[in-house]
mmCIF file of C-alpha atoms and ligand atoms in Angstrom:
data_model
loop_
_atom_site.group_PDB
_atom_site.id
_atom_site.type_symbol
_atom_site.label_atom_id
_atom_site.label_comp_id
_atom_site.label_asym_id
_atom_site.label_seq_id
_atom_site.Cartn_x
_atom_site.Cartn_y
_atom_site.Cartn_z
ATOM 1 C CA UNK A 1 23.677 7.206 -14.457
ATOM 2 C CA UNK A 2 22.802 10.757 -15.482
ATOM 3 C CA UNK A 3 20.107 12.832 -14.197
ATOM 4 C CA UNK A 4 18.427 11.782 -17.396
ATOM 5 C CA UNK A 5 18.377 8.462 -16.517
ATOM 6 C CA UNK A 6 17.474 8.829 -12.550
ATOM 7 C CA UNK A 7 15.077 11.095 -13.524
ATOM 8 C CA UNK A 8 13.711 7.947 -15.869
ATOM 9 C CA UNK A 9 14.671 5.295 -13.257
ATOM 10 C CA UNK A 10 12.970 6.676 -10.405
ATOM 11 C CA UNK A 11 10.423 9.320 -11.225
ATOM 12 C CA UNK A 12 9.092 8.528 -14.324
ATOM 13 C CA UNK A 13 5.280 6.663 -14.042
ATOM 14 C CA UNK A 14 2.352 6.305 -15.300
ATOM 15 C CA UNK A 15 0.099 9.438 -14.837
ATOM 16 C CA UNK A 16 -3.685 8.689 -15.557
ATOM 17 C CA UNK A 17 -5.709 11.611 -15.903
ATOM 18 C CA UNK A 18 -3.027 13.849 -16.411
ATOM 19 C CA UNK A 19 -2.758 15.021 -20.041
ATOM 20 C CA UNK A 20 0.877 15.408 -20.488
ATOM 21 C CA UNK A 21 3.604 13.954 -17.381
ATOM 22 C CA UNK A 22 7.102 13.457 -16.785
ATOM 23 C CA UNK A 23 9.206 14.054 -20.114
ATOM 24 C CA UNK A 24 8.584 17.206 -22.028
ATOM 25 C CA UNK A 25 9.354 20.719 -20.757
ATOM 26 C CA UNK A 26 6.219 21.038 -18.744
ATOM 27 C CA UNK A 27 3.226 19.410 -17.958
ATOM 28 C CA UNK A 28 -0.006 19.837 -19.117
ATOM 29 C CA UNK A 29 -3.157 19.359 -17.261
ATOM 30 C CA UNK A 30 -7.158 19.618 -17.620
ATOM 31 C CA UNK A 31 -9.003 21.305 -14.594
ATOM 32 C CA UNK A 32 -12.302 19.830 -14.296
ATOM 33 C CA UNK A 33 -15.714 22.362 -14.951
ATOM 34 C CA UNK A 34 -16.655 24.804 -12.339
ATOM 35 C CA UNK A 35 -13.510 24.245 -10.148
ATOM 36 C CA UNK A 36 -11.014 25.423 -8.887
ATOM 37 C CA UNK A 37 -6.968 24.750 -8.173
ATOM 38 C CA UNK A 38 -5.802 24.311 -5.295
ATOM 39 C CA UNK A 39 -2.169 25.006 -5.444
ATOM 40 C CA UNK A 40 0.788 24.619 -2.778
ATOM 41 C CA UNK A 41 4.358 23.887 -2.165
ATOM 42 C CA UNK A 42 6.391 22.532 0.608
ATOM 43 C CA UNK A 43 10.107 22.672 1.104
ATOM 44 C CA UNK A 44 12.044 20.168 3.856
ATOM 45 C CA UNK A 45 15.391 20.873 3.973
ATOM 46 C CA UNK A 46 18.133 18.727 6.078
ATOM 47 C CA UNK A 47 19.213 19.417 9.336
ATOM 48 C CA UNK A 48 16.173 21.918 9.619
ATOM 49 C CA UNK A 49 12.908 19.279 8.335
ATOM 50 C CA UNK A 50 14.539 16.429 9.172
ATOM 51 C CA UNK A 51 17.917 14.574 10.007
ATOM 52 C CA UNK A 52 20.680 14.516 7.554
ATOM 53 C CA UNK A 53 20.565 10.789 8.091
ATOM 54 C CA UNK A 54 16.547 10.496 8.312
ATOM 55 C CA UNK A 55 15.601 6.929 6.799
ATOM 56 C CA UNK A 56 14.654 7.722 2.967
ATOM 57 C CA UNK A 57 11.607 5.935 2.434
ATOM 58 C CA UNK A 58 10.283 7.800 5.336
ATOM 59 C CA UNK A 59 10.953 10.718 4.784
ATOM 60 C CA UNK A 60 9.696 10.303 1.120
ATOM 61 C CA UNK A 61 6.300 9.284 2.558
ATOM 62 C CA UNK A 62 7.023 12.774 4.947
ATOM 63 C CA UNK A 63 7.767 14.986 2.028
ATOM 64 C CA UNK A 64 4.389 14.347 0.291
ATOM 65 C CA UNK A 65 2.226 13.372 3.334
ATOM 66 C CA UNK A 66 3.304 16.946 4.466
ATOM 67 C CA UNK A 67 1.864 18.813 1.087
ATOM 68 C CA UNK A 68 -1.044 16.120 1.432
ATOM 69 C CA UNK A 69 -2.311 17.499 4.015
ATOM 70 C CA UNK A 70 -2.174 20.896 2.989
ATOM 71 C CA UNK A 71 -4.602 19.570 0.776
ATOM 72 C CA UNK A 72 -6.974 18.173 3.353
ATOM 73 C CA UNK A 73 -7.294 21.199 5.483
ATOM 74 C CA UNK A 74 -8.342 23.351 2.198
ATOM 75 C CA UNK A 75 -11.150 20.298 1.427
ATOM 76 C CA UNK A 76 -9.491 19.955 -1.959
ATOM 77 C CA UNK A 77 -9.464 16.446 -3.864
ATOM 78 C CA UNK A 78 -5.458 16.154 -4.408
ATOM 79 C CA UNK A 79 -4.770 15.476 -8.192
ATOM 80 C CA UNK A 80 -1.279 16.057 -9.111
ATOM 81 C CA UNK A 81 1.883 16.362 -7.952
ATOM 82 C CA UNK A 82 5.420 17.685 -8.686
ATOM 83 C CA UNK A 83 9.445 17.167 -7.071
ATOM 84 C CA UNK A 84 12.119 18.868 -6.986
ATOM 85 C CA UNK A 85 15.146 17.930 -5.512
ATOM 86 C CA UNK A 86 18.578 18.487 -4.742
ATOM 87 C CA UNK A 87 20.733 16.051 -3.698
ATOM 88 C CA UNK A 88 24.553 15.925 -3.178
ATOM 89 C CA UNK A 89 25.041 12.330 -4.859
ATOM 90 C CA UNK A 90 24.417 10.125 -6.632
ATOM 91 C CA UNK A 91 22.997 7.752 -4.264
ATOM 92 C CA UNK A 92 20.582 4.865 -5.740
ATOM 93 C CA UNK A 93 20.284 3.088 -2.318
ATOM 94 C CA UNK A 94 18.631 6.483 -1.010
ATOM 95 C CA UNK A 95 16.885 7.488 -4.687
ATOM 96 C CA UNK A 96 14.988 3.847 -4.836
ATOM 97 C CA UNK A 97 14.136 4.320 -0.671
ATOM 98 C CA UNK A 98 13.275 7.593 -0.900
ATOM 99 C CA UNK A 99 10.936 7.119 -4.083
ATOM 100 C CA UNK A 100 9.104 3.860 -2.687
ATOM 101 C CA UNK A 101 8.653 6.113 0.280
ATOM 102 C CA UNK A 102 6.983 9.039 -1.817
ATOM 103 C CA UNK A 103 4.521 6.612 -4.088
ATOM 104 C CA UNK A 104 3.750 4.541 -2.168
ATOM 105 C CA UNK A 105 1.394 7.687 0.201
ATOM 106 C CA UNK A 106 1.154 8.734 -4.005
ATOM 107 C CA UNK A 107 -0.977 6.009 -5.012
ATOM 108 C CA UNK A 108 -2.572 5.839 -1.558
ATOM 109 C CA UNK A 109 -4.625 8.670 -3.479
ATOM 110 C CA UNK A 110 -3.958 8.068 -6.532
ATOM 111 C CA UNK A 111 -1.752 10.796 -6.942
ATOM 112 C CA UNK A 112 0.503 10.951 -10.147
ATOM 113 C CA UNK A 113 3.681 12.970 -10.037
ATOM 114 C CA UNK A 114 3.781 15.293 -13.336
ATOM 115 C CA UNK A 115 7.252 16.962 -13.464
ATOM 116 C CA UNK A 116 9.904 17.966 -11.597
ATOM 117 C CA UNK A 117 13.407 19.226 -10.975
ATOM 118 C CA UNK A 118 16.799 17.402 -10.483
ATOM 119 C CA UNK A 119 19.998 19.272 -9.212
ATOM 120 C CA UNK A 120 22.755 18.435 -7.583
ATOM 121 C CA UNK A 121 23.120 20.692 -4.180
ATOM 122 C CA UNK A 122 22.700 19.837 -0.160
ATOM 123 C CA UNK A 123 19.859 17.630 0.556
ATOM 124 C CA UNK A 124 16.644 19.548 -0.156
ATOM 125 C CA UNK A 125 13.299 18.202 -0.835
ATOM 126 C CA UNK A 126 10.597 20.150 -2.541
ATOM 127 C CA UNK A 127 7.055 19.170 -3.301
ATOM 128 C CA UNK A 128 4.449 20.789 -4.934
ATOM 129 C CA UNK A 129 0.606 19.860 -5.150
ATOM 130 C CA UNK A 130 -2.188 20.646 -6.458
ATOM 131 C CA UNK A 131 -5.634 20.625 -5.702
ATOM 132 C CA UNK A 132 -8.860 20.511 -6.937
ATOM 133 C CA UNK A 133 -11.927 21.863 -5.240
ATOM 134 C CA UNK A 134 -15.935 22.906 -6.487
ATOM 135 C CA UNK A 135 -15.649 26.818 -6.974
ATOM 136 C CA UNK A 136 -16.334 28.906 -3.441
ATOM 137 C CA UNK A 137 -16.179 25.692 -1.186
ATOM 138 C CA UNK A 138 -12.384 25.876 0.098
ATOM 139 C CA UNK A 139 -12.431 25.817 3.220
ATOM 140 C CA UNK A 140 -10.719 28.760 4.778
ATOM 141 C CA UNK A 141 -8.970 30.100 7.706
ATOM 142 C CA UNK A 142 -10.953 33.221 7.213
ATOM 143 C CA UNK A 143 -14.029 31.388 7.464
ATOM 144 C CA UNK A 144 -14.041 30.915 11.120
ATOM 145 C CA UNK A 145 -17.079 31.982 12.859
ATOM 146 C CA UNK A 146 -18.308 33.589 16.194
ATOM 147 C CA UNK A 147 -20.025 30.526 18.300
ATOM 148 C CA UNK A 148 -18.470 27.885 15.934
ATOM 149 C CA UNK A 149 -16.394 24.993 18.138
ATOM 150 C CA UNK A 150 -13.003 24.096 17.636
ATOM 151 C CA UNK A 151 -12.041 20.365 16.617
ATOM 152 C CA UNK A 152 -9.086 18.788 16.295
ATOM 153 C CA UNK A 153 -8.900 15.087 14.384
ATOM 154 C CA UNK A 154 -6.519 12.956 16.693
ATOM 155 C CA UNK A 155 -4.581 13.110 19.746
ATOM 156 C CA UNK A 156 -1.254 15.658 19.439
ATOM 157 C CA UNK A 157 2.061 15.609 21.108
ATOM 158 C CA UNK A 158 3.202 12.373 20.083
ATOM 159 C CA UNK A 159 5.881 13.862 17.033
ATOM 160 C CA UNK A 160 7.140 16.421 19.384
ATOM 161 C CA UNK A 161 7.603 13.690 21.964
ATOM 162 C CA UNK A 162 9.604 12.078 19.661
ATOM 163 C CA UNK A 163 12.016 15.414 18.678
ATOM 164 C CA UNK A 164 12.388 16.182 22.582
ATOM 165 C CA UNK A 165 13.754 12.691 22.862
ATOM 166 C CA UNK A 166 16.034 12.258 19.446
ATOM 167 C CA UNK A 167 17.048 16.315 20.664
ATOM 168 C CA UNK A 168 18.073 14.680 24.144
ATOM 169 C CA UNK A 169 15.661 16.598 26.494
ATOM 170 C CA UNK A 170 13.696 13.822 27.453
ATOM 171 C CA UNK A 171 14.839 10.081 27.547
ATOM 172 C CA UNK A 172 11.502 7.349 26.103
ATOM 173 C CA UNK A 173 12.257 4.160 26.635
ATOM 174 C CA UNK A 174 12.956 2.342 23.101
ATOM 175 C CA UNK A 175 9.497 1.037 22.527
ATOM 176 C CA UNK A 176 8.129 4.252 23.399
ATOM 177 C CA UNK A 177 10.638 6.203 21.073
ATOM 178 C CA UNK A 178 9.655 3.882 18.224
ATOM 179 C CA UNK A 179 5.926 4.620 18.556
ATOM 180 C CA UNK A 180 6.448 8.660 18.704
ATOM 181 C CA UNK A 181 9.006 8.059 15.831
ATOM 182 C CA UNK A 182 6.320 6.901 13.367
ATOM 183 C CA UNK A 183 4.178 9.685 14.502
ATOM 184 C CA UNK A 184 6.744 12.116 12.754
ATOM 185 C CA UNK A 185 7.914 10.334 9.929
ATOM 186 C CA UNK A 186 4.980 8.739 8.858
ATOM 187 C CA UNK A 187 1.830 11.408 9.620
ATOM 188 C CA UNK A 188 -1.684 9.969 7.910
ATOM 189 C CA UNK A 189 -2.618 12.723 5.883
ATOM 190 C CA UNK A 190 -6.844 13.410 7.009
ATOM 191 C CA UNK A 191 -7.893 14.287 3.252
ATOM 192 C CA UNK A 192 -10.650 11.642 3.832
ATOM 193 C CA UNK A 193 -12.035 14.213 6.362
ATOM 194 C CA UNK A 194 -11.117 18.007 4.552
ATOM 195 C CA UNK A 195 -13.353 16.184 1.881
ATOM 196 C CA UNK A 196 -16.633 15.655 4.340
ATOM 197 C CA UNK A 197 -16.163 18.657 6.361
ATOM 198 C CA UNK A 198 -16.314 20.910 3.217
ATOM 199 C CA UNK A 199 -20.228 20.470 4.155
ATOM 200 C CA UNK A 200 -19.550 21.436 7.836
ATOM 201 C CA UNK A 201 -16.631 23.444 8.816
ATOM 202 C CA UNK A 202 -16.544 26.985 8.910
ATOM 203 C CA UNK A 203 -13.092 26.859 8.472
ATOM 204 C CA UNK A 204 -9.978 24.511 8.277
ATOM 205 C CA UNK A 205 -6.366 24.193 8.951
ATOM 206 C CA UNK A 206 -3.222 21.451 9.667
ATOM 207 C CA UNK A 207 -0.962 21.403 12.349
ATOM 208 C CA UNK A 208 2.375 21.589 11.297
ATOM 209 C CA UNK A 209 3.858 24.049 14.118
ATOM 210 C CA UNK A 210 0.970 23.341 17.143
ATOM 211 C CA UNK A 211 -2.470 23.943 18.443
ATOM 212 C CA UNK A 212 -2.299 27.366 19.758
ATOM 213 C CA UNK A 213 0.095 28.957 16.899
ATOM 214 C CA UNK A 214 -1.937 27.738 14.080
ATOM 215 C CA UNK A 215 -5.907 28.381 15.860
ATOM 216 C CA UNK A 216 -4.650 31.856 16.241
ATOM 217 C CA UNK A 217 -4.043 31.969 12.643
ATOM 218 C CA UNK A 218 -7.203 31.017 11.963
ATOM 219 C CA UNK A 219 -8.351 33.863 14.747
ATOM 220 C CA UNK A 220 -6.031 36.713 13.398
ATOM 221 C CA UNK A 221 -7.447 35.688 9.696
ATOM 222 C CA UNK A 222 -10.703 35.796 11.033
ATOM 223 C CA UNK A 223 -10.819 38.234 13.186
ATOM 224 C CA UNK A 224 -11.966 36.400 16.291
ATOM 225 C CA UNK A 225 -9.985 34.823 19.046
ATOM 226 C CA UNK A 226 -10.581 31.379 20.562
ATOM 227 C CA UNK A 227 -10.788 29.769 23.971
ATOM 228 C CA UNK A 228 -9.716 26.179 24.344
ATOM 229 C CA UNK A 229 -10.789 23.870 27.378
ATOM 230 C CA UNK A 230 -7.352 22.059 27.997
ATOM 231 C CA UNK A 231 -9.078 18.592 29.945
ATOM 232 C CA UNK A 232 -10.866 18.174 26.163
ATOM 233 C CA UNK A 233 -7.394 18.568 24.003
ATOM 234 C CA UNK A 234 -6.208 15.054 23.519
ATOM 235 C CA UNK A 235 -3.426 13.933 24.373
ATOM 236 C CA UNK A 236 -1.167 11.019 23.081
ATOM 237 C CA UNK A 237 -0.929 8.230 25.100
ATOM 238 C CA UNK A 238 3.135 7.957 24.070
ATOM 239 C CA UNK A 239 3.078 11.577 26.778
ATOM 240 C CA UNK A 240 1.786 9.551 29.667
ATOM 241 C CA UNK A 241 5.244 9.241 31.611
ATOM 242 C CA UNK A 242 6.185 13.459 30.618
ATOM 243 C CA UNK A 243 6.084 15.965 33.325
ATOM 244 C CA UNK A 244 2.769 18.089 32.995
ATOM 245 C CA UNK A 245 4.650 21.075 31.584
ATOM 246 C CA UNK A 246 6.387 18.644 28.637
ATOM 247 C CA UNK A 247 3.249 16.655 27.908
ATOM 248 C CA UNK A 248 1.498 20.732 28.025
ATOM 249 C CA UNK A 249 4.043 21.997 25.540
ATOM 250 C CA UNK A 250 3.527 18.711 23.247
ATOM 251 C CA UNK A 251 0.247 19.209 23.284
ATOM 252 C CA UNK A 252 -0.570 22.886 22.389
ATOM 253 C CA UNK A 253 3.053 24.030 20.985
ATOM 254 C CA UNK A 254 3.844 20.613 19.377
ATOM 255 C CA UNK A 255 4.636 20.630 15.290
ATOM 256 C CA UNK A 256 4.473 17.703 13.275
ATOM 257 C CA UNK A 257 1.178 16.228 14.084
ATOM 258 C CA UNK A 258 -0.380 16.602 10.506
ATOM 259 C CA UNK A 259 -3.737 16.526 12.427
ATOM 260 C CA UNK A 260 -6.979 18.929 11.302
ATOM 261 C CA UNK A 261 -8.092 21.261 13.259
ATOM 262 C CA UNK A 262 -11.577 23.229 12.137
ATOM 263 C CA UNK A 263 -13.959 25.318 13.183
ATOM 264 C CA UNK A 264 -17.771 24.183 13.128
ATOM 265 C CA UNK A 265 -20.938 25.648 13.773
ATOM 266 C CA UNK A 266 -22.629 24.181 16.876
ATOM 267 C CA UNK A 267 -25.679 22.243 14.822
ATOM 268 C CA UNK A 268 -23.080 19.995 13.199
ATOM 269 C CA UNK A 269 -21.699 18.472 16.607
ATOM 270 C CA UNK A 270 -23.740 15.478 15.926
ATOM 271 C CA UNK A 271 -23.288 14.949 12.587
ATOM 272 C CA UNK A 272 -19.067 15.515 12.762
ATOM 273 C CA UNK A 273 -19.478 12.700 15.764
ATOM 274 C CA UNK A 274 -21.030 10.707 13.101
ATOM 275 C CA UNK A 275 -18.452 11.291 10.134
ATOM 276 C CA UNK A 276 -15.825 10.584 13.320
ATOM 277 C CA UNK A 277 -16.856 7.519 13.773
ATOM 278 C CA UNK A 278 -17.788 6.421 9.846
ATOM 279 C CA UNK A 279 -14.360 7.696 8.933
ATOM 280 C CA UNK A 280 -12.505 6.008 11.715
ATOM 281 C CA UNK A 281 -10.929 9.076 13.101
ATOM 282 C CA UNK A 282 -12.318 9.638 16.243
ATOM 283 C CA UNK A 283 -13.078 13.695 16.426
ATOM 284 C CA UNK A 284 -12.408 16.440 19.567
ATOM 285 C CA UNK A 285 -14.241 19.144 20.631
ATOM 286 C CA UNK A 286 -11.592 21.240 22.023
ATOM 287 C CA UNK A 287 -12.879 24.661 22.731
ATOM 288 C CA UNK A 288 -14.331 27.842 21.115
ATOM 289 C CA UNK A 289 -14.155 30.807 18.566
ATOM 290 C CA UNK A 290 -14.861 33.879 20.583
ATOM 291 C CA UNK A 291 -15.039 37.897 20.302
ATOM 292 C CA UNK A 292 -11.245 39.646 19.778
ATOM 293 C CA UNK A 293 -10.246 41.583 23.583
ATOM 294 C CA UNK A 294 -7.514 43.637 22.741
ATOM 295 C CA UNK A 295 -6.187 42.818 26.367
ATOM 296 C CA UNK A 296 -5.251 38.938 26.019
ATOM 297 C CA UNK A 297 -4.049 36.703 23.321
ATOM 298 C CA UNK A 298 -6.217 35.415 20.839
ATOM 299 C CA UNK A 299 -5.893 31.628 22.039
ATOM 300 C CA UNK A 300 -6.386 31.178 25.484
ATOM 301 C CA UNK A 301 -5.883 27.717 27.402
ATOM 302 C CA UNK A 302 -8.254 27.219 30.702
ATOM 303 C CA UNK A 303 -7.074 24.573 32.772
ATOM 304 C CA UNK A 304 -9.504 21.441 34.414
ATOM 305 C CA UNK A 305 -10.498 24.179 37.464
ATOM 306 C CA UNK A 306 -11.415 26.683 34.763
ATOM 307 C CA UNK A 307 -8.045 28.841 35.487
ATOM 308 C CA UNK A 308 -6.341 30.304 32.710
ATOM 309 C CA UNK A 309 -3.411 28.749 32.067
ATOM 310 C CA UNK A 310 -0.102 30.850 31.269
ATOM 311 C CA UNK A 311 1.793 29.297 28.532
ATOM 312 C CA UNK A 312 5.879 29.389 28.076
ATOM 313 C CA UNK A 313 5.596 29.121 24.311
ATOM 314 C CA UNK A 314 4.132 30.001 21.071
ATOM 315 C CA UNK A 315 3.843 27.972 17.598
ATOM 316 C CA UNK A 316 6.754 27.299 15.469
ATOM 317 C CA UNK A 317 8.612 30.816 13.601
ATOM 318 C CA UNK A 318 11.411 29.243 12.024
ATOM 319 C CA UNK A 319 12.925 32.898 12.239
ATOM 320 C CA UNK A 320 12.737 33.731 15.787
HETATM 321 P P1 ADP B 401 14.181 21.343 -18.034
HETATM 322 O O1 ADP B 401 15.657 21.318 -18.533
HETATM 323 O O2 ADP B 401 13.342 22.027 -19.449
HETATM 324 O O3 ADP B 401 13.800 22.124 -17.131
HETATM 325 P P2 ADP B 401 14.740 19.051 -16.908
HETATM 326 O O4 ADP B 401 15.652 18.476 -17.575
HETATM 327 O O5 ADP B 401 14.961 19.854 -15.743
HETATM 328 O O6 ADP B 401 14.174 19.882 -18.065
HETATM 329 O O7 ADP B 401 13.692 17.896 -16.640
HETATM 330 C C1 ADP B 401 13.053 17.172 -17.409
HETATM 331 C C2 ADP B 401 11.732 16.293 -17.547
HETATM 332 O O8 ADP B 401 11.888 15.364 -16.554
HETATM 333 C C3 ADP B 401 10.845 17.279 -16.897
HETATM 334 O O9 ADP B 401 10.030 17.018 -17.572
HETATM 335 C C4 ADP B 401 10.314 17.743 -15.507
HETATM 336 O O10 ADP B 401 9.205 17.972 -15.486
HETATM 337 C C5 ADP B 401 10.888 15.910 -15.303
HETATM 338 N N1 ADP B 401 11.916 16.515 -13.963
HETATM 339 C C6 ADP B 401 12.543 16.472 -13.310
HETATM 340 N N2 ADP B 401 13.256 16.304 -12.395
HETATM 341 C C7 ADP B 401 12.280 15.330 -11.595
HETATM 342 C C8 ADP B 401 12.454 14.676 -10.377
HETATM 343 N N3 ADP B 401 12.824 14.627 -9.199
HETATM 344 N N4 ADP B 401 10.640 13.927 -10.677
HETATM 345 C C9 ADP B 401 9.742 13.809 -11.414
HETATM 346 N N5 ADP B 401 10.118 14.602 -12.264
HETATM 347 C C10 ADP B 401 11.167 15.178 -13.033
HETATM 348 MG MG1 MG B 402 14.407 21.422 -15.037
#
C-alpha cells in the first residue's frame, strides 16, 4: 500500500455540504453569509501529548475531540476539519483503528474531513478545524466583565488522576484507573453547550491546562481577576481516595478534562441552570470576576473557611 492508497482507504469519505473535498490540491468550501470562520489547529505528538503505545481508536477520538472543544469554547458550529499525519511506518491495523475512532466522533457532529497531509516520520497528528459563527457573536476570552459569575461545565480532575496513575505518582485500583483513563482518552467536547452559551455568556475557554491557569488566560485578556470558591468546584468522584493535596492539584491544575470554563452576568444564573438541565450537563458556579490587583495573583482560590489557599502549582506550560 502506498501513500495514495492509504489516503483513499482510510481518509477519503463523502463530504456533504463541501464544494470539493479530499483528492485535489486544495479543498473548496463556501461559507454562510454573515458568518465568520473560527479556525483552530492542535498538534498531538507521541511521547508528549500521548503515550506512544496509546490505543489508536481512542487516539483518533481524542485528536478530534480537543479540536471540537476549541470550537465549543468559541461558540462556533464545527463545519470541517483537515488531518496531517506523520507515521513511522505503514501500519494498517493502527490506521484502521485510528480512523474508526476519529470518524465515529466526526459522525456525531456531521463533520467532514476535507483534506490533509501524510508523511513518514515520528508519530504525530495535527488536526485543523473550522467552525462558523454569526459575525461578532463568538465567545472571546476578552469578553469577561467585572462581577460575572465563573462557571465550569463538569467535574474536574479525573483526567489528571489518570496521568498521575500512569506516571506512578499514585496507585489507583484497576477499575478506578480505567474510569480515569476514559476521561483522559475520550473527552466529550461540549459543542452544544458552547453554541447555547452565545446567548448567555460573556467569555469562555476550554480547560486543557488546568482551571486556574486557563481562567488566568481569560483574566489576562479581559484585564480582570477572579476568585474561586474551592468548595464549589466540582471534583470528579474518581478522586475520592486521593490525598487532599493531590485532589487540589488535580482539580485546579489538572489538564485534559476539556470542560468549558465560562463567565456570565449574574442575571443569567437561572437560565444557565436551566440550560445545564436541558443538555444533561450540570453546570457549576465556582467563582466571580473581580478587579485586578497588582499585588495578588490573577486567580485566587479560597477554602471552606474563607482562607486564601496557597497553591504550589500553575497551569501546564510545555517550555517550563
Ligand atoms: P499535494 O501533493 O498537493 O500536497 P497530497 O498528495 O499531499 O497533495 O494529498 C493528496 C490529497 O489527499 C489532497 O487533497 C490532500 O488534502 C489529501 N490528503 C492527504 N493526506 C490526507 C489525510 N491524512 N487525510 C485527509 N486527506 C489527506
Ligand atoms: Mg501534501
